[in-house]
mmCIF file of C-alpha atoms and ligand atoms in Angstrom:
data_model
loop_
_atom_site.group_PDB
_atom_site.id
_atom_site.type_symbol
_atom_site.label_atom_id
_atom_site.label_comp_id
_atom_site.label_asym_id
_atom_site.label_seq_id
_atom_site.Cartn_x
_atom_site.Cartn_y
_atom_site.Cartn_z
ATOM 1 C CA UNK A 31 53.756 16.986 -1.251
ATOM 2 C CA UNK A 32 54.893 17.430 2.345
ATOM 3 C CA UNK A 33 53.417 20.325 4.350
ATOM 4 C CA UNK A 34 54.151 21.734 7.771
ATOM 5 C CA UNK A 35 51.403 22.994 9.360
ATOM 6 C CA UNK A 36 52.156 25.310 12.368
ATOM 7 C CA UNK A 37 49.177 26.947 15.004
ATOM 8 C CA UNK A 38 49.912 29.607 17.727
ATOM 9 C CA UNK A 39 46.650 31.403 17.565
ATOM 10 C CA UNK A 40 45.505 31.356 20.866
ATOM 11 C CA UNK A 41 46.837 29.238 23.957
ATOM 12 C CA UNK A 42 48.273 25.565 22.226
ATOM 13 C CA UNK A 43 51.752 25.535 20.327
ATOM 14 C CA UNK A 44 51.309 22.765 17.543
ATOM 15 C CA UNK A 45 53.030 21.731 14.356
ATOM 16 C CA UNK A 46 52.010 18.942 12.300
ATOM 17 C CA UNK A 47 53.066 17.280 9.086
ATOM 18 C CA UNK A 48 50.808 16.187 6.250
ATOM 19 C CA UNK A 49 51.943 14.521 3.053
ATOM 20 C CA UNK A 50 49.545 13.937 0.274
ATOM 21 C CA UNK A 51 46.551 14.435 2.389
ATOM 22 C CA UNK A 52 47.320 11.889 5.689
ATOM 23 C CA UNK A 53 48.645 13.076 8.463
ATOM 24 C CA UNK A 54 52.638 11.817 9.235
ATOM 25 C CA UNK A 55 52.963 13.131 13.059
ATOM 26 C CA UNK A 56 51.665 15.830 15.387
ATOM 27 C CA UNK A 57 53.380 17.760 18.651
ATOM 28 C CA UNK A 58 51.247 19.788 20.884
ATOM 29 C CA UNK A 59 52.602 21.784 23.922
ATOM 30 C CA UNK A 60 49.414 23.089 26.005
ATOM 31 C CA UNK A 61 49.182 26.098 28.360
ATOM 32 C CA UNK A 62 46.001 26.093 29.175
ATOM 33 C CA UNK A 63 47.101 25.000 32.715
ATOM 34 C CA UNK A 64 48.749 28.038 33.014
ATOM 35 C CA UNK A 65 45.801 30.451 31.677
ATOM 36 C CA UNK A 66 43.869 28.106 34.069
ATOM 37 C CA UNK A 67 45.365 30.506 37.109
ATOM 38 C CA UNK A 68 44.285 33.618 35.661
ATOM 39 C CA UNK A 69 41.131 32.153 34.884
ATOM 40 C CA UNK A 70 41.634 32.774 31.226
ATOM 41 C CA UNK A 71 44.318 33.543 28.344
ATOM 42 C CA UNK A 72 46.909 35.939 29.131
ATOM 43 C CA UNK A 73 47.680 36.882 25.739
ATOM 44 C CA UNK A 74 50.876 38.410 27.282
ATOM 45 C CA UNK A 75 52.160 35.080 28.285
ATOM 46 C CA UNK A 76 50.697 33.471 25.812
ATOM 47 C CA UNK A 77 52.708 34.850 23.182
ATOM 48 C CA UNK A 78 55.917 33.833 25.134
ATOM 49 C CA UNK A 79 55.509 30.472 25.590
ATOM 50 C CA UNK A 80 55.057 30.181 22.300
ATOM 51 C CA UNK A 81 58.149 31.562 21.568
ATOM 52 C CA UNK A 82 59.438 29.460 23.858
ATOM 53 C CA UNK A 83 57.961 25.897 22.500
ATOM 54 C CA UNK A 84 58.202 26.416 18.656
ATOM 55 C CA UNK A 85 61.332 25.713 18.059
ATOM 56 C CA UNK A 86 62.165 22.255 20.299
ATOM 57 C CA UNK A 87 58.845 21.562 18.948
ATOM 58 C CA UNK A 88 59.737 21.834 15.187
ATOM 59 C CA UNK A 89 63.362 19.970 15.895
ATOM 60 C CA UNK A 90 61.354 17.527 18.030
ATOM 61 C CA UNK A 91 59.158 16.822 15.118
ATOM 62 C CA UNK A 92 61.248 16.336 12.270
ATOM 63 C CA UNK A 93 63.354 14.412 14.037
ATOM 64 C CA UNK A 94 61.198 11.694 15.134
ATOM 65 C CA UNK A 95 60.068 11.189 11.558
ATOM 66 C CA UNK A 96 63.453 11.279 10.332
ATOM 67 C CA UNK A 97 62.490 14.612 7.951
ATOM 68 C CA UNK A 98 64.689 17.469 7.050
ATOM 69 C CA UNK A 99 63.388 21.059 6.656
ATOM 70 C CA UNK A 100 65.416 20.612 2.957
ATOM 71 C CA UNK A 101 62.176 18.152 2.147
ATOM 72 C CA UNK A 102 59.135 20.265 3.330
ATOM 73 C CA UNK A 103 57.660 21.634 0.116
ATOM 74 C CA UNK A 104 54.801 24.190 2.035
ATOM 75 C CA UNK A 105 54.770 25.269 5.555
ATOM 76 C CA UNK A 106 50.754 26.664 6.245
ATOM 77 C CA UNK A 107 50.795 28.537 9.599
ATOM 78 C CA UNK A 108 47.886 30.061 11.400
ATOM 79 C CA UNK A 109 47.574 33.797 10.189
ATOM 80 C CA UNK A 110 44.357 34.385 12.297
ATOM 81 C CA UNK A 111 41.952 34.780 13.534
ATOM 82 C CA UNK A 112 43.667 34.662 17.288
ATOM 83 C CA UNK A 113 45.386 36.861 19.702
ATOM 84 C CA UNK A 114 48.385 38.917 17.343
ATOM 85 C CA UNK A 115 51.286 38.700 19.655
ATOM 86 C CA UNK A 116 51.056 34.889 19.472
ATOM 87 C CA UNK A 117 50.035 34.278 15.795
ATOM 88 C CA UNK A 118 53.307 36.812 14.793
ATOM 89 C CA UNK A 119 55.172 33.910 16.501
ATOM 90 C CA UNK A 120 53.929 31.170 14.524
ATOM 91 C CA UNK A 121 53.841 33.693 11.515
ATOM 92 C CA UNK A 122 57.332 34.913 11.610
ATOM 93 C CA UNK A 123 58.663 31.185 12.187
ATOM 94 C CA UNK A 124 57.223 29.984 8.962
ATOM 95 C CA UNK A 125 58.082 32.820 7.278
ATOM 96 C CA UNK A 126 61.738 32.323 8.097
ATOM 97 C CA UNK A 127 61.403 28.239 7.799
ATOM 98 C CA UNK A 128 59.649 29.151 4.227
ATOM 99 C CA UNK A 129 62.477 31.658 2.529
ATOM 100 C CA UNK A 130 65.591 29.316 4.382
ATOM 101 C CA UNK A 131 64.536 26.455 2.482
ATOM 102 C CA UNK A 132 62.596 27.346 -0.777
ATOM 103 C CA UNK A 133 58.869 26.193 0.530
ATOM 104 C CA UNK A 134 55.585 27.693 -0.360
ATOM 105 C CA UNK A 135 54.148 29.780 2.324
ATOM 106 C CA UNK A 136 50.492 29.264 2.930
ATOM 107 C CA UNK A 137 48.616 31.461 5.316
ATOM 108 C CA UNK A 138 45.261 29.161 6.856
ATOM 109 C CA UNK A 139 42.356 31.060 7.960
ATOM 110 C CA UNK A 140 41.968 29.235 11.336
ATOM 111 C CA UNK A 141 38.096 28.779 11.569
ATOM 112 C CA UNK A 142 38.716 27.381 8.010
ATOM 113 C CA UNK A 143 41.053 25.002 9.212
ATOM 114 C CA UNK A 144 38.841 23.805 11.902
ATOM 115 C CA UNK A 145 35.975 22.969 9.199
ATOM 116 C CA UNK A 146 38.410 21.442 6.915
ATOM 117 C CA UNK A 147 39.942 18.776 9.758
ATOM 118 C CA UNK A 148 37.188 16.569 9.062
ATOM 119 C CA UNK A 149 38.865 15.518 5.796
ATOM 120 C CA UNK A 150 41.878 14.190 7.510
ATOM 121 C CA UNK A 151 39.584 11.032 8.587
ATOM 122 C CA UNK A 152 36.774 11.137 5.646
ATOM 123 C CA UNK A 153 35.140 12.281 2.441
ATOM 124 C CA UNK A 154 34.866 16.403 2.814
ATOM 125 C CA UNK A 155 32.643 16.987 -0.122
ATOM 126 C CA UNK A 156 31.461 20.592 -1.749
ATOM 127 C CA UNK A 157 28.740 22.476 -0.864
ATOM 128 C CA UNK A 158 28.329 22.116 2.705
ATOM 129 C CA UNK A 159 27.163 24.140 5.314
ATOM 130 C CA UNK A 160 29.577 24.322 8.218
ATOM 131 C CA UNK A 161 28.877 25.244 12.022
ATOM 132 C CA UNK A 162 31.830 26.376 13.631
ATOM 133 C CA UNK A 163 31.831 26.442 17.329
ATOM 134 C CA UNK A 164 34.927 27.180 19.672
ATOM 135 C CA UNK A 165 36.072 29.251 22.353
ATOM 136 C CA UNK A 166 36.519 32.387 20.415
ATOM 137 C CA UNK A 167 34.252 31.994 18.036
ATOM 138 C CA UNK A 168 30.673 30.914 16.328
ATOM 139 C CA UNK A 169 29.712 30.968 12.830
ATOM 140 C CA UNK A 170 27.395 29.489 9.897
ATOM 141 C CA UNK A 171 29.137 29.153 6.994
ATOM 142 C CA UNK A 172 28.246 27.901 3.654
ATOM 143 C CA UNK A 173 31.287 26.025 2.119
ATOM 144 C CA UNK A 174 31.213 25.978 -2.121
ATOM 145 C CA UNK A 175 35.303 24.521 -1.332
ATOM 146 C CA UNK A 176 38.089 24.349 0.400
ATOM 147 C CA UNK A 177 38.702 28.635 -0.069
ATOM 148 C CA UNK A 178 35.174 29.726 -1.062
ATOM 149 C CA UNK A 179 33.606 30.216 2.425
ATOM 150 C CA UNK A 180 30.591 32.499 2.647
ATOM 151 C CA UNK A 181 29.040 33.770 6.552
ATOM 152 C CA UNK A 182 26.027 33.330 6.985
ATOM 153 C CA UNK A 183 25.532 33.264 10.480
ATOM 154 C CA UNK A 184 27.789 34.333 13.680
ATOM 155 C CA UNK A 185 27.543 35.574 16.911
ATOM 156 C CA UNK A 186 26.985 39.090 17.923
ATOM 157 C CA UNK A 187 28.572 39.053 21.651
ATOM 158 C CA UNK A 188 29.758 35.570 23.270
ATOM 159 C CA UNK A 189 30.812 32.492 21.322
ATOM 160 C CA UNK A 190 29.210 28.931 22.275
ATOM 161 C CA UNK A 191 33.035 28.125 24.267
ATOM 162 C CA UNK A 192 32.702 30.919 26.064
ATOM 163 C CA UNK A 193 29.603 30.576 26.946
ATOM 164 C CA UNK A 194 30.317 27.122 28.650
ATOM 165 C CA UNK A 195 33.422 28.477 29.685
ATOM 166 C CA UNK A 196 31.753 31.601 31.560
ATOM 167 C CA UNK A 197 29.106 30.036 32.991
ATOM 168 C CA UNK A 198 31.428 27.040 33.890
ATOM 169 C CA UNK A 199 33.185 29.800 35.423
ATOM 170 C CA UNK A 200 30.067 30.454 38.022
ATOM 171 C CA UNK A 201 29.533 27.307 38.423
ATOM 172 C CA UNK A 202 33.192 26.901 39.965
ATOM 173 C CA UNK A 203 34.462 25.076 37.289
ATOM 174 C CA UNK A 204 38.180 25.489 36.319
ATOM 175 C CA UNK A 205 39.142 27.203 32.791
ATOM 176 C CA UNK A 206 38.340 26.030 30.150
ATOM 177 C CA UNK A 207 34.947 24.549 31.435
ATOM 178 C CA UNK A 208 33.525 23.013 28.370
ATOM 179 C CA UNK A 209 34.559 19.674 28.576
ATOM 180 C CA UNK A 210 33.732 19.398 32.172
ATOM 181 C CA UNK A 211 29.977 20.936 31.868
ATOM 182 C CA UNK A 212 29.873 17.646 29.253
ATOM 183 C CA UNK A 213 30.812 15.407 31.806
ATOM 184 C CA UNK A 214 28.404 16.948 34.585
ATOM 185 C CA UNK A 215 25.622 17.451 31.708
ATOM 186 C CA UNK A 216 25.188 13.678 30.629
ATOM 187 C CA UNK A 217 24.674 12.869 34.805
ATOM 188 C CA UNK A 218 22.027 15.722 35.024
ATOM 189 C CA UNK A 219 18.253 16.466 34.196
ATOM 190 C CA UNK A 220 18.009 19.110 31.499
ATOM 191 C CA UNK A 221 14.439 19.656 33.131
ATOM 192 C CA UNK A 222 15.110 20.515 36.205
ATOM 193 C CA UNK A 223 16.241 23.681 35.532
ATOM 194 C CA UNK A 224 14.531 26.398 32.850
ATOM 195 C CA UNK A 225 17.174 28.178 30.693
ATOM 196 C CA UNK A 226 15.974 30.379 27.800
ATOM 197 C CA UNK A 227 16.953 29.971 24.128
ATOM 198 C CA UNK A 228 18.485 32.742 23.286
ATOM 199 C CA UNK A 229 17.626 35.003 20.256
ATOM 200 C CA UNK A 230 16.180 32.819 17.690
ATOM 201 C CA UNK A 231 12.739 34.878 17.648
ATOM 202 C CA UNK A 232 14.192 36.248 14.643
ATOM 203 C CA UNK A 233 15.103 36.099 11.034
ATOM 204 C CA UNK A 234 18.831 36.209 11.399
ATOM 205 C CA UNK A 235 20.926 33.297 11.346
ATOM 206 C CA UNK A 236 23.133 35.067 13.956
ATOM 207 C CA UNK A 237 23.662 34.200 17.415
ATOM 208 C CA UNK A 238 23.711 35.765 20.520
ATOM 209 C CA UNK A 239 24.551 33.940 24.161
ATOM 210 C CA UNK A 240 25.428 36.322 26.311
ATOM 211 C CA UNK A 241 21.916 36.663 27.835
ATOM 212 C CA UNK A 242 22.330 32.680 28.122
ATOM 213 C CA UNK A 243 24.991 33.016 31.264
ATOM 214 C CA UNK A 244 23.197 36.001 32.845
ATOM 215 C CA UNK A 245 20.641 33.923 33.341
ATOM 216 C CA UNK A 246 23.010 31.258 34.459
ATOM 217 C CA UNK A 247 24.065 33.625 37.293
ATOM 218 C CA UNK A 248 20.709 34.541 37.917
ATOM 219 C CA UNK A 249 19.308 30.723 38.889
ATOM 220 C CA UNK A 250 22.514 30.376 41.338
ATOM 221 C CA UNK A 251 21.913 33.169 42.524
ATOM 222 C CA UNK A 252 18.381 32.339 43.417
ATOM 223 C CA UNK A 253 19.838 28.760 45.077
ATOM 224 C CA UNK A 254 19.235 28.501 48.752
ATOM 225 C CA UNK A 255 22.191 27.416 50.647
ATOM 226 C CA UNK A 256 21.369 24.005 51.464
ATOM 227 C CA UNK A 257 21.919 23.449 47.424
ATOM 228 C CA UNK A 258 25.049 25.076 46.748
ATOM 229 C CA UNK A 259 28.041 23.421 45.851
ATOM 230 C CA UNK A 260 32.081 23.474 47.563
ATOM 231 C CA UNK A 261 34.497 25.341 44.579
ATOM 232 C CA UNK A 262 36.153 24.234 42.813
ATOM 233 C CA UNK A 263 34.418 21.532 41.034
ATOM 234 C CA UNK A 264 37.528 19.371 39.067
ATOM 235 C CA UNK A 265 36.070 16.248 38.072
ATOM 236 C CA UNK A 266 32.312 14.508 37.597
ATOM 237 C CA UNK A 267 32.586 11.983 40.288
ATOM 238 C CA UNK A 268 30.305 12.726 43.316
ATOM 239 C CA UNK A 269 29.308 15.629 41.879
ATOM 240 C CA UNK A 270 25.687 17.456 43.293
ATOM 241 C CA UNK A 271 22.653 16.926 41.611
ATOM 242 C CA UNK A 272 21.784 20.334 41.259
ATOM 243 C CA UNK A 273 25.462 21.029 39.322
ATOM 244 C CA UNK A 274 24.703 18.357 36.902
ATOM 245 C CA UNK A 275 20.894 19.231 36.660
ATOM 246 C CA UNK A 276 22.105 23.062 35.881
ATOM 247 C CA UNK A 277 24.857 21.811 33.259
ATOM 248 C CA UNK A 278 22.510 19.703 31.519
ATOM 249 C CA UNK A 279 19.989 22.276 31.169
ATOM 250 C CA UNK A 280 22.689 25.095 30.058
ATOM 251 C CA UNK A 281 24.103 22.415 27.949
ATOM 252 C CA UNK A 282 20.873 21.915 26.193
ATOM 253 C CA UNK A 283 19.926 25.265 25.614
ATOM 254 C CA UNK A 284 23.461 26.327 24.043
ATOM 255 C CA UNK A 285 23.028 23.011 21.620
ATOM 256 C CA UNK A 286 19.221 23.583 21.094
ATOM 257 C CA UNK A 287 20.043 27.429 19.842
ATOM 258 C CA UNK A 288 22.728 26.158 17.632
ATOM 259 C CA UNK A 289 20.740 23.988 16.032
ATOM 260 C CA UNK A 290 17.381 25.772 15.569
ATOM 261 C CA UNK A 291 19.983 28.165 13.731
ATOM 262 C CA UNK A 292 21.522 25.447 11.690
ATOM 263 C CA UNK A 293 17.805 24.052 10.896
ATOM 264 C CA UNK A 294 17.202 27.335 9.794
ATOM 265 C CA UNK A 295 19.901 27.811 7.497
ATOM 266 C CA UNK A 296 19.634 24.252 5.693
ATOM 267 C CA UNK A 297 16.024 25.882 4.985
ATOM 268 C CA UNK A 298 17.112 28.528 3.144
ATOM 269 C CA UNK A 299 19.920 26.630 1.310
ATOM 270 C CA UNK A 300 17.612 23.502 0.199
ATOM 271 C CA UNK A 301 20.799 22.361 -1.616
ATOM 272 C CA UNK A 302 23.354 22.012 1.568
ATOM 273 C CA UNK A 303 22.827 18.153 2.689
ATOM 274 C CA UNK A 304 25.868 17.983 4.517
ATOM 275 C CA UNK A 305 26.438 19.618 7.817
ATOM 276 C CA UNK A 306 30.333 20.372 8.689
ATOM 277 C CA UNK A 307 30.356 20.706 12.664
ATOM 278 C CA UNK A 308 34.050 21.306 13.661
ATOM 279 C CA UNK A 309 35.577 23.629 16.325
ATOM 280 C CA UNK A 310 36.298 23.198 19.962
ATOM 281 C CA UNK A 311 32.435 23.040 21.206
ATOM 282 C CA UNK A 312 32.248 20.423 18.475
ATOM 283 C CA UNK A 313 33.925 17.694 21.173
ATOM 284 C CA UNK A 314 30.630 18.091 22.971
ATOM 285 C CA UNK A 315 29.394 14.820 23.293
ATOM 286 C CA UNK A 316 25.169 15.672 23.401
ATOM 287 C CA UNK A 317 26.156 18.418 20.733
ATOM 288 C CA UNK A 318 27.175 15.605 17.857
ATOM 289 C CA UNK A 319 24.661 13.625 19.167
ATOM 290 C CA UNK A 320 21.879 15.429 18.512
ATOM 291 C CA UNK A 321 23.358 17.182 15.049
ATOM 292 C CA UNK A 322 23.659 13.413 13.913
ATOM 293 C CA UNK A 323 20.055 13.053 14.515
ATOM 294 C CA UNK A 324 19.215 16.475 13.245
ATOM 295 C CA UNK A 325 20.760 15.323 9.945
ATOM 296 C CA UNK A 326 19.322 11.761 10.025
ATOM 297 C CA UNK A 327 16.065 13.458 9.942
ATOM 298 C CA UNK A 328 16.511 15.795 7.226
ATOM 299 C CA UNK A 329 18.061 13.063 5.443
ATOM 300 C CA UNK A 330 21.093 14.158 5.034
ATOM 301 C CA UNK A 331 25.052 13.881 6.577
ATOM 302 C CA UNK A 332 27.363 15.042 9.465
ATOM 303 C CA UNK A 333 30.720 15.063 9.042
ATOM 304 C CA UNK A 334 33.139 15.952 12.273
ATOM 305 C CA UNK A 335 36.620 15.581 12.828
ATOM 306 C CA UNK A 336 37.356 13.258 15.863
ATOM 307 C CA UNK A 337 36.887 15.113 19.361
ATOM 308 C CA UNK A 338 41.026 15.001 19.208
ATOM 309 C CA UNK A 339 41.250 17.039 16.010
ATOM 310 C CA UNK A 340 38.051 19.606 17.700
ATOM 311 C CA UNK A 341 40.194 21.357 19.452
ATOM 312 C CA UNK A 342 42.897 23.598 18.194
ATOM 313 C CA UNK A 343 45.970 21.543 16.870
ATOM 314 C CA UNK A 344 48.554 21.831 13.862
ATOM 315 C CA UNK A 345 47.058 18.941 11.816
ATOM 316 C CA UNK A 346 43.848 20.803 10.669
ATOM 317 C CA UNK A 347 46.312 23.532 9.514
ATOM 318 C CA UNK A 348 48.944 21.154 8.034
ATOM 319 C CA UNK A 349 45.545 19.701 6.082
ATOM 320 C CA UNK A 350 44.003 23.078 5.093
ATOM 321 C CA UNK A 351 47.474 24.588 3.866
ATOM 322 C CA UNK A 352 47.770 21.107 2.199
ATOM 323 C CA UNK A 353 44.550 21.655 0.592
ATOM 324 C CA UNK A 354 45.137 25.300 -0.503
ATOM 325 C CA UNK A 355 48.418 24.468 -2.047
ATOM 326 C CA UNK A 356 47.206 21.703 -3.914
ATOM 327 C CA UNK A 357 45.629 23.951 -5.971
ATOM 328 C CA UNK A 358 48.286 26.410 -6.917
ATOM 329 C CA UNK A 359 47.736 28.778 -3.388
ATOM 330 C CA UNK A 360 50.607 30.543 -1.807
ATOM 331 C CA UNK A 361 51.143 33.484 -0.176
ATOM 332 C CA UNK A 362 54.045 35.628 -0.462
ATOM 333 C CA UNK A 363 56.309 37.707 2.649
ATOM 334 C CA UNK A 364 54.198 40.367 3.224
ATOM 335 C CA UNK A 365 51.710 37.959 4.531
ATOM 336 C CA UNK A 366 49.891 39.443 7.525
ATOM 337 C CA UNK A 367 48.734 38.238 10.700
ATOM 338 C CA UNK A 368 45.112 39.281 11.406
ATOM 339 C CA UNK A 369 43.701 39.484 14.615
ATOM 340 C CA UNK A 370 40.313 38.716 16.273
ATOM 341 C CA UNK A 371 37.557 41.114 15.174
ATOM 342 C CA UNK A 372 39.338 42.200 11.943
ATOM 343 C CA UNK A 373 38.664 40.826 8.354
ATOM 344 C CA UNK A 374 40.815 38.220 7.046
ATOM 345 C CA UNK A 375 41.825 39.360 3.648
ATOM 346 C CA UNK A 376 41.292 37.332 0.608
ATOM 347 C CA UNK A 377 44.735 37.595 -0.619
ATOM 348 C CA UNK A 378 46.045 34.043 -1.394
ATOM 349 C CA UNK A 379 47.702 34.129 -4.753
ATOM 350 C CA UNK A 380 47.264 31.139 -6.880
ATOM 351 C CA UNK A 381 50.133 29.845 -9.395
ATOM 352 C CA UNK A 382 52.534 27.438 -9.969
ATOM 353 C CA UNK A 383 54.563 26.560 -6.903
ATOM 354 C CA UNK A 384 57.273 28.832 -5.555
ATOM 355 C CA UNK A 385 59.890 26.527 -4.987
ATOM 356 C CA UNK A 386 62.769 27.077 -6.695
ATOM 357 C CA UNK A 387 65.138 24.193 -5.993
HETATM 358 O O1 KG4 B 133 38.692 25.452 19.064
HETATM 359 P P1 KG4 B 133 39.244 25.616 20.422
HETATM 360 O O2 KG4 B 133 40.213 24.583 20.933
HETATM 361 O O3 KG4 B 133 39.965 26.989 20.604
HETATM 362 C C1 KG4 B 133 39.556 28.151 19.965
HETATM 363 O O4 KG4 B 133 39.920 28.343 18.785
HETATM 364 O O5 KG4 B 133 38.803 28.888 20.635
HETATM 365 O O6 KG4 B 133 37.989 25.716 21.420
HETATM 366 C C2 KG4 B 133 38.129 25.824 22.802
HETATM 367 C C3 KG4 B 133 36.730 25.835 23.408
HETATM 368 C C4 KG4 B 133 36.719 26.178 24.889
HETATM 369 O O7 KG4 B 133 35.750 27.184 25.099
HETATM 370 C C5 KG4 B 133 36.310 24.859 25.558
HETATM 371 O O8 KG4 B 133 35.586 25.043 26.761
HETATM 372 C C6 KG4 B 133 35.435 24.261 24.486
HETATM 373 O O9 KG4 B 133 36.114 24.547 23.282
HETATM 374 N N1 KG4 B 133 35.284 22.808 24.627
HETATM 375 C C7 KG4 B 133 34.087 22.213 24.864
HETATM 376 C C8 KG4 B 133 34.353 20.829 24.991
HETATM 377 N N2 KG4 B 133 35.689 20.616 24.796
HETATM 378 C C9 KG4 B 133 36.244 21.849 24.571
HETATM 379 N N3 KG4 B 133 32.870 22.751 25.002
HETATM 380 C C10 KG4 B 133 31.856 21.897 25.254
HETATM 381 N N4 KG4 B 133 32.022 20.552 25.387
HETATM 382 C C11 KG4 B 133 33.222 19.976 25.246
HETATM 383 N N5 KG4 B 133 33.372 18.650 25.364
HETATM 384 ZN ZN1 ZN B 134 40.339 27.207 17.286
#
């Protein structure tokens, strides 16, 4: 079964193809350089250039693996959660792609797709509890399968990208700032500087770091001038001790909060021994580190995709819509796309396949 898997949620325009479960080929045209100006996504724009890349990117595809559309038997897009204007894009494209040549249509949840990624490269098995950490997003999930998700966790204000990315922002670190605060973490002391951990004095499972960067602007704030730092800050090399002391400490307090969460909820479901950890924040290198050894202790497993497949791309999508159509899902015209903040509905039909030919 050969499935095109297409993402325009946010700020990458990616399709991918998947047959059988291994992934053929992958094209990715980024614009975060561009959001990089504005010092974040202009959905605006956004939207655009992915009008502008899907199609080159599609022929570009399928004609470097010799494929014509006449063979793709599902196309899975991206139906949200994301900015609208530029998951209609991807949405409308396989919607027309889907009816032109008889395909099933199968709508991904996103943050879905991000957990599932992990089985392109090895054995995703059922239950699991999955963390899902990117820029738009944080949430606990436990995962019965591939559709039977259930929250159990998320965040109330920031997500753990944005946190690095805000802060990062501070700092004088270009957009996005993640994987630079990695770099400039592993060359700091998290020691040196005292970040709280924020709202896990509860009983919630829930997160909350928006307190986390005030008091990231609150300790440079405090900095006397002798230990401030030229802006921007675009690479690790020669970078200031007190930068790399402040990243590592930020850094450690974003990954200890996720994971007193995730300790938590592997407590309450005695039964979850493998921990999913997929998402952009996921590529953090002391973040998988320390999960690994979280679940070495516990005795049980972490599974996460490659820090290549973290971030958003088509071949998670392609894999999840794979997945979902394995087992009878499609979705019909009247698919919606759903944007961030709103419910995705549960509304993927299940059946034989839809193509006709
Ligand atoms: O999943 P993703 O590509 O897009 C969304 O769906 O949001 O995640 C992007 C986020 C950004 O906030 C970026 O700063 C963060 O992932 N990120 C990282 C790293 N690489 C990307 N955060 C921490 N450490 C990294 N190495
Ligand atoms: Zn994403």
């Amino acid at each position: 079964m050969l499935c095109l898997g297409i993402e325009s949620s946010c700020d990458e325009t990616a399709l991918a193809l998947v047959e059988d479960g291994r992934l053929l080929d992958a094209v990715l045209a980024s614009q975060v350089d561009m959001h990089a100006l504005f010092g974040g996504v202009v959905p605006e724009l956004a939207s655009r250039e992915h009008y502008r890349y899907m199609g080159p990117l599609y022929d570009a595809l399928m004609s470097r693996n010799a494929r014509t559309a006449s063979e793709l038997d599902v196309v899975a897009v991206s139906r949200g959660p994301g900015l609208l204007g530029s998951l209609l894009v991807g949405v409308a494209f396989a919607k027309g792609l889907a009816l032109g040549v008889g395909a099933r249509l199968v709508g991904v949840n996103h943050l879905h797709a991000h957990l599932l990624a992990a089985g392109l490269e090895q054995e995703l098995s059922f239950p699991a509890l999955g963390l899902l950490v990117s820029g738009g997003h944080t949430h606990l999930y436990r995962m019965d399968g591939p559709d039977a998700f259930v929250t159990l966790g998320r965040t109330l204000d920031d997500a753990a990208g944005e946190a690095f990315d805000k802060a990062g922002k501070l700092m004088g670190l270009a957009y996005p700032a993640g994987k630079l605060m990695d770099e400039l973490a592993s060359r700091g002391d998290a020691e040196a500087v005292s970040f709280p951990r924020p709202y896990v004095h509860n009983d919630t499972l829930d997160f909350s770091f928006s307190g986390l960067k005030t008091a990231a602007a609150a300790f440079l704030d405090s900095l006397p001038e002798e230990r401030r730092w030229p802006r921007p800050v675009r690479s690790a090399e020669g970078a200031p001790r007190t930068l790399c002391d402040c990243c590592a400490a930020y850094t450690q307090a974003v990954v200890d909060t996720l994971l007193i969460k995730t300790g938590r909820a592997l407590d309450r479901h005695p039964d979850l021994k493998t921990l999913v950890l997929a998402g952009g924040v996921a590529a953090n290198s002391h973040l998988r580190r320390q999960a690994e050894a979280l679940m070495r202790r516990r005795g049980g497993r972490l599974v996460t995709p490659s820090p290549k497949l973290c971030t958003d791309n088509a071949a998670m999508v392609a894999y999840a819509g794979w997945r979902l159509a394995a087992t009878g899902g499609h979705h019909d015209l009247s698919l919606e796309a759903v944007p961030r903040g709103r419910p995705l509905p549960d509304d993927l039909r299940h059946g034989p396949a839809c193509r006709t030919a």
